[in-house]
Protein backbone atom coordinates (compact mmCIF):
# COMPACT_ATOMS: atom_id res chain seq x y z
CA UNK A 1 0.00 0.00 0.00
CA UNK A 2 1.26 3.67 -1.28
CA UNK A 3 0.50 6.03 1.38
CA UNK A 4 1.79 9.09 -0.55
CA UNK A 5 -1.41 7.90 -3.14
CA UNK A 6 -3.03 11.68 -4.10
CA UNK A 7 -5.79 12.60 -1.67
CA UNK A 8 -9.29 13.10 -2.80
CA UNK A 9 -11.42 15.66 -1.75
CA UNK A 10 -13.65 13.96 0.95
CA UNK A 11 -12.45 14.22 3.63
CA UNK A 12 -15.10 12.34 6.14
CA UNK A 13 -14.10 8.60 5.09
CA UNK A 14 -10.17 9.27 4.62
CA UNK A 15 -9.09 8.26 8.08
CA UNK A 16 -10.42 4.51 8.62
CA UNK A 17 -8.96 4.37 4.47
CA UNK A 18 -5.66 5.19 5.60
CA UNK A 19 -5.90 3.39 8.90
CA UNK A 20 -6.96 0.00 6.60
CA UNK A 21 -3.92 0.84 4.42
CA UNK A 22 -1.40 0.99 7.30
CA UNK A 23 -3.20 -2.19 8.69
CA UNK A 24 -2.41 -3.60 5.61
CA UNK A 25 1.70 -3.35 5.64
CA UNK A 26 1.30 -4.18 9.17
CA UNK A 27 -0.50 -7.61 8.73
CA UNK A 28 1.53 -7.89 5.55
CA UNK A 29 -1.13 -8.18 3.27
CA UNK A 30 -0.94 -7.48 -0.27
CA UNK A 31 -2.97 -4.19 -2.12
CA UNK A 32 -5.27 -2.38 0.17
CA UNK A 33 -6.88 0.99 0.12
CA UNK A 34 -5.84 3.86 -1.70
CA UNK A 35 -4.61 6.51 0.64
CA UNK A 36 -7.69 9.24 1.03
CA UNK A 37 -8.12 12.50 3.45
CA UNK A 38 -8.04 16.61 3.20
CA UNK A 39 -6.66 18.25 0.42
CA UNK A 40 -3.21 19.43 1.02
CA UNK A 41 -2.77 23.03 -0.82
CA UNK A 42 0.70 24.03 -0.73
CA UNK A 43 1.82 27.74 -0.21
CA UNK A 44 -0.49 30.19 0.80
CA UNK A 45 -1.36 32.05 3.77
CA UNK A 46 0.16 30.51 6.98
CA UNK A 47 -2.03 34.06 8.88
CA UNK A 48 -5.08 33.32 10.54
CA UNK A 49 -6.57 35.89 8.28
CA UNK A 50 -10.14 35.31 6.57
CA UNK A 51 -13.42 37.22 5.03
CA UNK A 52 -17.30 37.41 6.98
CA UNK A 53 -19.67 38.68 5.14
CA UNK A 54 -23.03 39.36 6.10
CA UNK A 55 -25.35 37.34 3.47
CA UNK A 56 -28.59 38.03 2.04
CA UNK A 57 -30.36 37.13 -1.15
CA UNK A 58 -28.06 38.94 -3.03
CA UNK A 59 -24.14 39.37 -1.38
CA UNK A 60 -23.38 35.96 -2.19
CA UNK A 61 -24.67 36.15 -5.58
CA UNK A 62 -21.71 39.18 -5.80
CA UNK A 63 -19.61 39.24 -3.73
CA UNK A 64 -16.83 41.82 -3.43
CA UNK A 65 -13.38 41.33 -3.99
CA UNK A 66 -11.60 40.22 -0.73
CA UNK A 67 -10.15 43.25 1.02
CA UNK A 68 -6.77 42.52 2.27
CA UNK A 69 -4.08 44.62 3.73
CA UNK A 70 -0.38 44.09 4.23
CA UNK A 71 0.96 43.91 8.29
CA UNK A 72 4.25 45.05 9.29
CA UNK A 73 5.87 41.41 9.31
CA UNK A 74 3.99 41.43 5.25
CA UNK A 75 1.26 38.72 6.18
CA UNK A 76 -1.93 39.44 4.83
CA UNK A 77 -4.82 39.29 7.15
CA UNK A 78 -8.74 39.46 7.52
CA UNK A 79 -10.93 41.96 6.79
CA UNK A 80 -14.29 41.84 8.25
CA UNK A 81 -17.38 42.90 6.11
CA UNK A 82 -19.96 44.29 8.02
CA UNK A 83 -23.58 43.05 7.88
CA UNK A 84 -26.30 44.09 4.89
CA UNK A 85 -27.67 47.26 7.88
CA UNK A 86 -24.55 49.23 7.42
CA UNK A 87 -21.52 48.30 9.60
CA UNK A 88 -17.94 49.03 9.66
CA UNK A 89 -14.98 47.68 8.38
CA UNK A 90 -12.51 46.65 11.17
CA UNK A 91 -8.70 46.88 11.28
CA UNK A 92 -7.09 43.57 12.12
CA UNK A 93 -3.98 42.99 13.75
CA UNK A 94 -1.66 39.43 13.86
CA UNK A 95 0.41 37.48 16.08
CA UNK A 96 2.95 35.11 14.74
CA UNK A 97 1.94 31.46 16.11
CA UNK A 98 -1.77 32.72 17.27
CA UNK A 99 -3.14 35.12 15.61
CA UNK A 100 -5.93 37.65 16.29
CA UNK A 101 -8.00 39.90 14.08
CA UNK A 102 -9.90 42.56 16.19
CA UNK A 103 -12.79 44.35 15.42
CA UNK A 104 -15.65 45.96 17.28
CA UNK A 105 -18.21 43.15 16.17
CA UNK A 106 -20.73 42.23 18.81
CA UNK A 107 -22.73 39.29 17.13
CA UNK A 108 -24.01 42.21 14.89
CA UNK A 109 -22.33 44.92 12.78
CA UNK A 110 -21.90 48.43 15.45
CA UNK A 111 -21.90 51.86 14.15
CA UNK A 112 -18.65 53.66 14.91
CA UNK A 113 -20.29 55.64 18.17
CA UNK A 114 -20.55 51.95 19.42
CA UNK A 115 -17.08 51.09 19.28
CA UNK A 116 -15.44 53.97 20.08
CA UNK A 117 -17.75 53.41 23.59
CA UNK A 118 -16.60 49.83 23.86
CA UNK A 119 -13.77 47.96 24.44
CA UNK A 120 -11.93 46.29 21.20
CA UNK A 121 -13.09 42.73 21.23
CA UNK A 122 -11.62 39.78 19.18
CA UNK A 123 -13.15 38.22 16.41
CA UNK A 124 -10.78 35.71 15.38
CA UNK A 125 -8.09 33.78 17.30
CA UNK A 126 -5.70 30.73 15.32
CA UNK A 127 -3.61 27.96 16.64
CA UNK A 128 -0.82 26.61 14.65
CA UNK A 129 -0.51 23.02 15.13
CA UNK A 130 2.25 21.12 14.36
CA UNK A 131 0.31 18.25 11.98
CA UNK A 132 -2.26 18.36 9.48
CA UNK A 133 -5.57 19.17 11.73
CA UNK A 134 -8.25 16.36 11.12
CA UNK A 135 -10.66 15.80 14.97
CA UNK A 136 -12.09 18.35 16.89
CA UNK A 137 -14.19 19.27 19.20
CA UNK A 138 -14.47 21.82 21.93
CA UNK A 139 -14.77 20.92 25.73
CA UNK A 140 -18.62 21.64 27.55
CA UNK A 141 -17.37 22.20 30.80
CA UNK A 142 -18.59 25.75 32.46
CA UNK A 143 -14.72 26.02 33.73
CA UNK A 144 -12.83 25.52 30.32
CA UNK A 145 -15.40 27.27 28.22
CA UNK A 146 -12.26 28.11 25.66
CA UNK A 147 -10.34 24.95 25.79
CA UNK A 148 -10.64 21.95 22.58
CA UNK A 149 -9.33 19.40 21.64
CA UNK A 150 -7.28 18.48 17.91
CA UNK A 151 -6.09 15.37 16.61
CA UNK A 152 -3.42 14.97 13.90
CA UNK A 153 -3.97 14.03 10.07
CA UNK A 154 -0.64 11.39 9.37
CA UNK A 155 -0.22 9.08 7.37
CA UNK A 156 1.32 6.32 9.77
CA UNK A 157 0.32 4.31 12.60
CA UNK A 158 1.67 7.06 15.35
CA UNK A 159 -0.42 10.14 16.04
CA UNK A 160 -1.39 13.23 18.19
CA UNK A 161 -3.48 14.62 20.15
CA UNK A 162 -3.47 17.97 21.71
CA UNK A 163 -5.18 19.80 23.90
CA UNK A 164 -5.36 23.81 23.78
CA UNK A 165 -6.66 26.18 25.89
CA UNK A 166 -7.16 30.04 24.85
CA UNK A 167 -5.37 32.31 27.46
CA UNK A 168 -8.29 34.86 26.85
CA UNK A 169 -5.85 37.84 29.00
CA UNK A 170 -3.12 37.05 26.40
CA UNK A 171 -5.20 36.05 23.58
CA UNK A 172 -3.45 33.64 22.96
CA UNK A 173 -3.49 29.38 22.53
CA UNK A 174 -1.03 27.66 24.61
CA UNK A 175 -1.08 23.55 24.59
CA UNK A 176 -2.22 22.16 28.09
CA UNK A 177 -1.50 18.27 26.80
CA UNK A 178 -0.41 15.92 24.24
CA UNK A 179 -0.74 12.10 23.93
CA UNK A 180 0.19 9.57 21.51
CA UNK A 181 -2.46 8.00 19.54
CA UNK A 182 -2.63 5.24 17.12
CA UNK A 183 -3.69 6.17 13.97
CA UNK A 184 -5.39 9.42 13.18
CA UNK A 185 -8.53 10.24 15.22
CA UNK A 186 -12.05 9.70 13.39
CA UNK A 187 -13.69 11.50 15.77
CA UNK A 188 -12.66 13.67 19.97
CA UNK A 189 -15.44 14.56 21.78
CA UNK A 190 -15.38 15.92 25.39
CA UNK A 191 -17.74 13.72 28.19
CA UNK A 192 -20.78 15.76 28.06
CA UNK A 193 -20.20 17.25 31.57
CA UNK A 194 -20.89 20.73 32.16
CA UNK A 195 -20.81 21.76 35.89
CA UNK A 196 -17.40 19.12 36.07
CA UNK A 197 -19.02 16.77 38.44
CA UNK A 198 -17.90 14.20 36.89
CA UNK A 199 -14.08 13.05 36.07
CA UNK A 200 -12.46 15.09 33.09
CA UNK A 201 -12.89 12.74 30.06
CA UNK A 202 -12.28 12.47 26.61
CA UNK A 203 -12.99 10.06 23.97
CA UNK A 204 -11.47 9.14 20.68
CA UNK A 205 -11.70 6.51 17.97
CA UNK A 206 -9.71 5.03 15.01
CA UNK A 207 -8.92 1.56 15.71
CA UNK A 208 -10.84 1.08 19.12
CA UNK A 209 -12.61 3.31 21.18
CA UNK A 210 -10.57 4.83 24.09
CA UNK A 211 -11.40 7.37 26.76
CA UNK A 212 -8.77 9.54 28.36
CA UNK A 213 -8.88 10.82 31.67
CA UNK A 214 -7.47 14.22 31.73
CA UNK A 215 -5.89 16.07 34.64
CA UNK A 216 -3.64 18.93 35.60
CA UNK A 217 0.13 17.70 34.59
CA UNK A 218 -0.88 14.85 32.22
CA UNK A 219 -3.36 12.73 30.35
CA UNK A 220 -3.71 8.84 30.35
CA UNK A 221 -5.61 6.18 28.98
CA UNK A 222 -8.59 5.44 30.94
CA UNK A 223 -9.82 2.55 29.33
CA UNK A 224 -9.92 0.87 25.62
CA UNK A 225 -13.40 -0.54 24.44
CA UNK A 226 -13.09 -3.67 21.98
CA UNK A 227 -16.36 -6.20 21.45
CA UNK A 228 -14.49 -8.18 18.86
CA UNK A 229 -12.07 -9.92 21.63
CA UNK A 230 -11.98 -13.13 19.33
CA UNK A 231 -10.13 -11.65 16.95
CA UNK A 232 -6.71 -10.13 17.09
CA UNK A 233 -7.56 -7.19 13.89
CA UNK A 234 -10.34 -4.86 14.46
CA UNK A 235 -12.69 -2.82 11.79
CA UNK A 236 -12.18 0.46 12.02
CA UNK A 237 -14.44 3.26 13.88
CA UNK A 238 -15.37 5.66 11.20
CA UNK A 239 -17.31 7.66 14.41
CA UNK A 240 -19.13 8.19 17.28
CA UNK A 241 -21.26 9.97 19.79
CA UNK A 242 -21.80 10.66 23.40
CA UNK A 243 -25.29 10.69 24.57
CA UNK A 244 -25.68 14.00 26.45
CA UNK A 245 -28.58 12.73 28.30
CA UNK A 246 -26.96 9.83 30.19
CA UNK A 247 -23.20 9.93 29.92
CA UNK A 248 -22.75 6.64 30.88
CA UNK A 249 -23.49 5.79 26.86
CA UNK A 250 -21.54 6.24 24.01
CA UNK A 251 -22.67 5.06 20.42
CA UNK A 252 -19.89 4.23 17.66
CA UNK A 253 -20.14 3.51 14.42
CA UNK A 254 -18.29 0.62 11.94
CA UNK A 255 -16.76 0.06 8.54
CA UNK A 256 -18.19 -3.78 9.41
CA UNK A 257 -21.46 -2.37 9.33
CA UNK A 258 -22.52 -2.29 12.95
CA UNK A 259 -23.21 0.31 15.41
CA UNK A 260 -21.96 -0.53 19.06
CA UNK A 261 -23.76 1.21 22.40
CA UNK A 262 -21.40 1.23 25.16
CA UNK A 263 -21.50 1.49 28.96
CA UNK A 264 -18.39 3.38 29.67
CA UNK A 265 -19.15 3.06 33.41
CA UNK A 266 -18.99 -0.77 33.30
CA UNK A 267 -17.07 -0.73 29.95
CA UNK A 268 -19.21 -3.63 28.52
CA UNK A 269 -21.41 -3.17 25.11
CA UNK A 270 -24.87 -2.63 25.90
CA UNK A 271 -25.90 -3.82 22.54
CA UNK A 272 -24.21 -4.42 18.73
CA UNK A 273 -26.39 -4.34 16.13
CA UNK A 274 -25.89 -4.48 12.08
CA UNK A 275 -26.95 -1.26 11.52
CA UNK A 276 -26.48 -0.46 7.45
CA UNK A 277 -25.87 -3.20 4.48
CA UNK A 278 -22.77 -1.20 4.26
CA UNK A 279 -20.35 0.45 6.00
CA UNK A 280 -21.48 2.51 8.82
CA UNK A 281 -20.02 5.85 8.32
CA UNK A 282 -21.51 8.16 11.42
CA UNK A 283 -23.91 7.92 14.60
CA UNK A 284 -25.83 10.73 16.61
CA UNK A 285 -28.14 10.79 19.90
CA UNK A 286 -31.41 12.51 19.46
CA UNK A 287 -31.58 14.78 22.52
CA UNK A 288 -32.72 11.61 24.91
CA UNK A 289 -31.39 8.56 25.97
CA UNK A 290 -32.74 6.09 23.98
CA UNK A 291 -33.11 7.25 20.26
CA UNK A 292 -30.04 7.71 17.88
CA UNK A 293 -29.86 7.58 14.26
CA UNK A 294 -26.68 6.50 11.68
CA UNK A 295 -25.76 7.13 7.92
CA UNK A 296 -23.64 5.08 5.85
CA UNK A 297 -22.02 4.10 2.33
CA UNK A 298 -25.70 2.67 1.38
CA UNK A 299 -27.33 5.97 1.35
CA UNK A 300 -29.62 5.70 4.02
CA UNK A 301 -30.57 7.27 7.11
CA UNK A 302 -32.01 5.15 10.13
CA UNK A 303 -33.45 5.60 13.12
CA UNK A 304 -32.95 3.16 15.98
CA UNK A 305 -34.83 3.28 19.73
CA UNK A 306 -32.90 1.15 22.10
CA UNK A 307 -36.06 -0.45 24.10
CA UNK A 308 -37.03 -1.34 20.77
CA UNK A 309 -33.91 -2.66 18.20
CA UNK A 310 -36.13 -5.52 16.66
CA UNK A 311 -37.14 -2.63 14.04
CA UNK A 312 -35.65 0.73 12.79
CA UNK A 313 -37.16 2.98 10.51
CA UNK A 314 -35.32 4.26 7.24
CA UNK A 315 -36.30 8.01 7.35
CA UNK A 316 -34.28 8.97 4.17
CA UNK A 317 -32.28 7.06 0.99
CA UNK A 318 -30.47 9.40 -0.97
CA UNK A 319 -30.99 9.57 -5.18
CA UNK A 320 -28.93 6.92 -7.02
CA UNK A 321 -27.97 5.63 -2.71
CA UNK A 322 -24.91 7.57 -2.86
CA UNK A 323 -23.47 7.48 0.37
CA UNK A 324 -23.97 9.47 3.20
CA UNK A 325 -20.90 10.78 5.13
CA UNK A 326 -22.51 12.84 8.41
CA UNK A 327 -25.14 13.23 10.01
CA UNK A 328 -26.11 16.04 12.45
CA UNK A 329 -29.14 16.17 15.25
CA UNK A 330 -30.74 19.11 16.36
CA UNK A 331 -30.31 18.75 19.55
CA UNK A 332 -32.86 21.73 20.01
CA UNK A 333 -35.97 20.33 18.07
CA UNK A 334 -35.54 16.25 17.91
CA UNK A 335 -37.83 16.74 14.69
CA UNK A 336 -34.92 17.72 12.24
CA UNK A 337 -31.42 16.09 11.08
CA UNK A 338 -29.08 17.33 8.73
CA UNK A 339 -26.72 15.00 6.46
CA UNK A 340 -24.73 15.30 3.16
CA UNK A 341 -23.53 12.66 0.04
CA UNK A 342 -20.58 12.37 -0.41
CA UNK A 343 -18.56 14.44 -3.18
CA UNK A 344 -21.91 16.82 -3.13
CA UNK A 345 -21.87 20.21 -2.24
CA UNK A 346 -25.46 20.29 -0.44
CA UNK A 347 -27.06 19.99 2.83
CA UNK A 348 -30.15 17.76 3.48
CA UNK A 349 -32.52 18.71 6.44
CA UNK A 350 -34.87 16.04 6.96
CA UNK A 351 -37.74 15.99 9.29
CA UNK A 352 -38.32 12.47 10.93
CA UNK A 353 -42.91 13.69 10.99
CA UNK A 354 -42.34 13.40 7.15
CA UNK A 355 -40.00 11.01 6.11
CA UNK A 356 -38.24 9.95 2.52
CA UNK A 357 -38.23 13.79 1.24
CA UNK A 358 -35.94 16.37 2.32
CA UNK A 359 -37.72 19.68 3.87
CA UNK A 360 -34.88 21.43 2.28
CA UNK A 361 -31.58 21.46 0.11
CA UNK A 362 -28.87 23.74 1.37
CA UNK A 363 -27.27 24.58 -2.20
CA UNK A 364 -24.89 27.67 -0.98
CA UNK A 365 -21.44 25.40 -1.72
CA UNK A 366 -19.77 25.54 -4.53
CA UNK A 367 -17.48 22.04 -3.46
CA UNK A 368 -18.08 18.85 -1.69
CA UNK A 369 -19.51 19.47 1.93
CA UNK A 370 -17.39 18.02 4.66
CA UNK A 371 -19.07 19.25 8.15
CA UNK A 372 -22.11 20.53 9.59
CA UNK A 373 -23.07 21.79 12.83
CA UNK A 374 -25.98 22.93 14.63
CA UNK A 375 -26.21 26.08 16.44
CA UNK A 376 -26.43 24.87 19.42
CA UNK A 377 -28.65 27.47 21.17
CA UNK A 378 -31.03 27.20 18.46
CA UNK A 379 -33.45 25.49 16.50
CA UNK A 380 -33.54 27.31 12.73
CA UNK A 381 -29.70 27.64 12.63
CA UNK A 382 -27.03 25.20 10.82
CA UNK A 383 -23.17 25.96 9.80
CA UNK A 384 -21.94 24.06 6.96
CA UNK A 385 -18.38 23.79 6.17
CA UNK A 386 -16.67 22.42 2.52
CA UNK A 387 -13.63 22.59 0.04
CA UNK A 388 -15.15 25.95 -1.36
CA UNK A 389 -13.72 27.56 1.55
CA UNK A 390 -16.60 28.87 3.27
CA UNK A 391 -18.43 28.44 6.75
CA UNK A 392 -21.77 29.07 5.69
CA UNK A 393 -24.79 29.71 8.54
CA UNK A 394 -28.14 28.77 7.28
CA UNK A 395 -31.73 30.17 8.40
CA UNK A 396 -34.27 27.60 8.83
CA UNK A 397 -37.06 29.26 10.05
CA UNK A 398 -39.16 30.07 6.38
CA UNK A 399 -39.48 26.19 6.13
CA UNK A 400 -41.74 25.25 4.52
CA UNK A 401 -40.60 28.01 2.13
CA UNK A 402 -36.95 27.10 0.21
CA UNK A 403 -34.23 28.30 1.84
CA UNK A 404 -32.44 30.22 -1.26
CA UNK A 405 -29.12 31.38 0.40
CA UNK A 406 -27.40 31.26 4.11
CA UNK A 407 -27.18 34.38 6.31
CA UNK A 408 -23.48 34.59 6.72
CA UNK A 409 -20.53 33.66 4.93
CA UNK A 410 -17.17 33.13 6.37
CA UNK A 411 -14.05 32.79 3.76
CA UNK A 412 -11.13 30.94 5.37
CA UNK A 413 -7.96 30.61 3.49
CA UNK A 414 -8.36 27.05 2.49
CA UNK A 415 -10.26 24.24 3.17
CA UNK A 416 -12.15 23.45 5.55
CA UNK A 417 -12.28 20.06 7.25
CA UNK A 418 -14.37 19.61 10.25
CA UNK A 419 -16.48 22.81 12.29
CA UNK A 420 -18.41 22.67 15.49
CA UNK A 421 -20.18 25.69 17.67
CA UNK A 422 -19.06 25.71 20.95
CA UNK A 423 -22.59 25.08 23.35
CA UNK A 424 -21.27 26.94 26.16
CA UNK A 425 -20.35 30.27 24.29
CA UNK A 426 -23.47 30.12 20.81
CA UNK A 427 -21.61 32.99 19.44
CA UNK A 428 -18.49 31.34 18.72
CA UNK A 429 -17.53 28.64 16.36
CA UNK A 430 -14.51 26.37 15.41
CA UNK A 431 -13.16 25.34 12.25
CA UNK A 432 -9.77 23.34 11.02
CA UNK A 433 -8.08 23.97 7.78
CA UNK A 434 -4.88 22.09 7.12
CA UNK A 435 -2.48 22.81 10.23
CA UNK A 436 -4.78 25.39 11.83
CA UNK A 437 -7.72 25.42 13.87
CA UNK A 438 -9.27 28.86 13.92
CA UNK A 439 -12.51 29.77 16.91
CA UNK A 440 -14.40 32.62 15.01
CA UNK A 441 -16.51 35.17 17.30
CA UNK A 442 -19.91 35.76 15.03
């Protein structure tokens, strides 16, 4: 197996690819699976700089030319276009490994008797990481409201995870902790633990599922979940979710075709089922304990209730069964899910009252979709990430009108792999674009 093989665009299935590929040499098979993941663009800007604009029917139809002006060490940086009611444009400044673009944006565009009464407030802080950026996710407890987690993007069996924390005094990101990790993360999420009751946990997959207790000077493996103890090779995790409503479960999903519910208290599976006649290729809780639905390479959606698994209900196949890559609950109003095919640049809300037809198409991307995300203090609002470029937040709330074009548009500098809001803070969001992750204040 050739693990320099070009990348393709998608970048949702490339790390269980590359993990069967390195499995491969190891087991000393012949052929395998071509090498897949992010695109790697070489050059550009290394700056955290980037473009916002305020959307409406018509700004993303024409958009202006992107605004840029030289610093003193000659990086180019952000401008930030002000929203459709008349706003200012804001004069960034950099940093060399984080960097921060201020402006006097409040969640809306201020006129300039607004800022000059208020203190200069960032808009846009970056963290250099040493790796291509793949996992991500940022931490729900009340007391590390700015601190997330990253995972590394290489093509071998050893890996990274880090774990920054935004100095918010110094603005900028400093690394807290670092572990080894085998293979490149699929998916980091944070135990859903908000007042920090509970032991500081976080869990990751690729090969198995492991959690990782996390503490002041260090992190360690807490425990590693495996159901297939008869056999010494595992199928890959492709993802998985933790079930904010009882955090003793955790849901992952299976290149093998099952989905796995976990007890992490016990660390025993609750239940395995064959979820998909394919590949399994992501998993999410509804907002309760006992409904979660999955998405796979046979271009379905399905709907499983745990005091009920003799039966699950296939809510949506996609045209032609092209595969579906992620799937998104709103955790807000259990009625709606988001998903997108693979190597499409569109968005599919479904609601589960009306089944088999979409209640909308989210057509703003001009590439493949990669990540979505919803808001998480609301129930109208989705971000949608892709290899155009853009962040894009949609409006829901005209359903059952179309929804023609998203609200706001935010241009990174290349593209963009994985995005999540933060549900402590709903007016920030992160993103990660080859090396960097970037937390944007909207």
């Amino acid at each position: 197996q050739n693990l320099s093989t070009p990348f393709l665009t998608t970048t949702t299935i490339s790390v269980y690819s590359i993990m069967k590929g390195i499995m491969s040499q190891r087991q000393g098979q012949r052929g395998g699976v071509p090498g897949l993941g992010p695109k790697r663009v070489e050059g550009g800007n290394e700056g955290g700089g980037g473009r916002m604009v305020s959307a409406s029917s018509s700004v993303l139809a024409s958009q202006p030319s992107n605004p840029k002006r030289e610093t003193k060490d000659g990086k180019q940086d952000m401008e930030l276009v002000a929203s459709n009611n008349g706003g200012d444009k804001n004069d960034p400044s950099s940093s060399s490994s984080t960097s921060n673009n201020r402006g006097g944006k409040d969640g809306n565009a201020t006129s300039t008797s607004d800022r000059q009464e208020r203190p200069e407030k960032e808009e846009i802080y970056t963290y250099e990481a040493p790796w291509l950026v793949y996992g991500m996710n940022w931490s729900v407890r009340e007391d590390k409201k700015f601190r997330l987690a990253i995972g590394s993007f290489v093509e071998e069996y050893n890996n990274k995870v880090q774990i920054v924390e935004l100095d918010e005094d110094s603005g900028k990101f400093e690394c807290t902790g670092s572990f080894d990790h085998p293979y490149p993360t699929t998916k980091i999420q944070w135990m859903p633990d908000r007042p920090g009751s509970r032991p500081d946990l976080l869990a990751t997959t690729g090969d198995y599922l492991r959690l990782w207790k996390v503490e002041k000077d260090r992190v360690s493996m807490e425990c590693l979940l495996n159901n297939n103890k008869n056999s010494e090779f595992c199928a890959p995790l492709t993802s998985f979710d933790w079930n904010a409503t009882d955090p003793s479960l955790v849901g992952t999903s299976s290149i093998d075709t099952t989905c796995t519910i976990w007890n992490v208290e016990t660390s025993q599976a609750k239940t395995q089922l064959i979820a998909h006649d394919k590949e399994v290729y992501d998993i999410a809780f509804a907002p309760s304990a006992n409904v979660f639905a999955s998405v796979g390479a046979d271009g379905s959606v399905r709907m499983f209730d745990l005091r009920s698994l003799e039966h699950s209900t296939i809510i949506y196949e996609s045209q032609n069964l092209v595969p579906l890559l992620r799937l998104s609950w709103n955790k807000q109003d259990p009625n709606y899910l988001a998903t997108f095919l693979m190597d499409h640049n569109h968005v599919v809300i479904l609601d589960i009252r009306s089944p088999a037809e979409p209640v909308a198409e989210l057509k703003g991307h001009s590439q493949p979709v990669n990540s979505i995300a919803w808001v998480a203090h609301s129930s109208c609002h989705i971000c949608s990430g892709g290899d155009d470029r853009q962040a894009l937040i949609w409006d829901l709330s005209p359903l059952p009108k179309p929804i023609i074009d998203p609200i706001l548009a935010y241009n990174a500098q290349a593209e963009i792999n994985t995005l999540e809001w933060s549900a402590l803070q709903p007016e920030w969001v992160a993103i990660t674009l080859q090396r960097r992750l970037q937390i944007l204040r909207l």
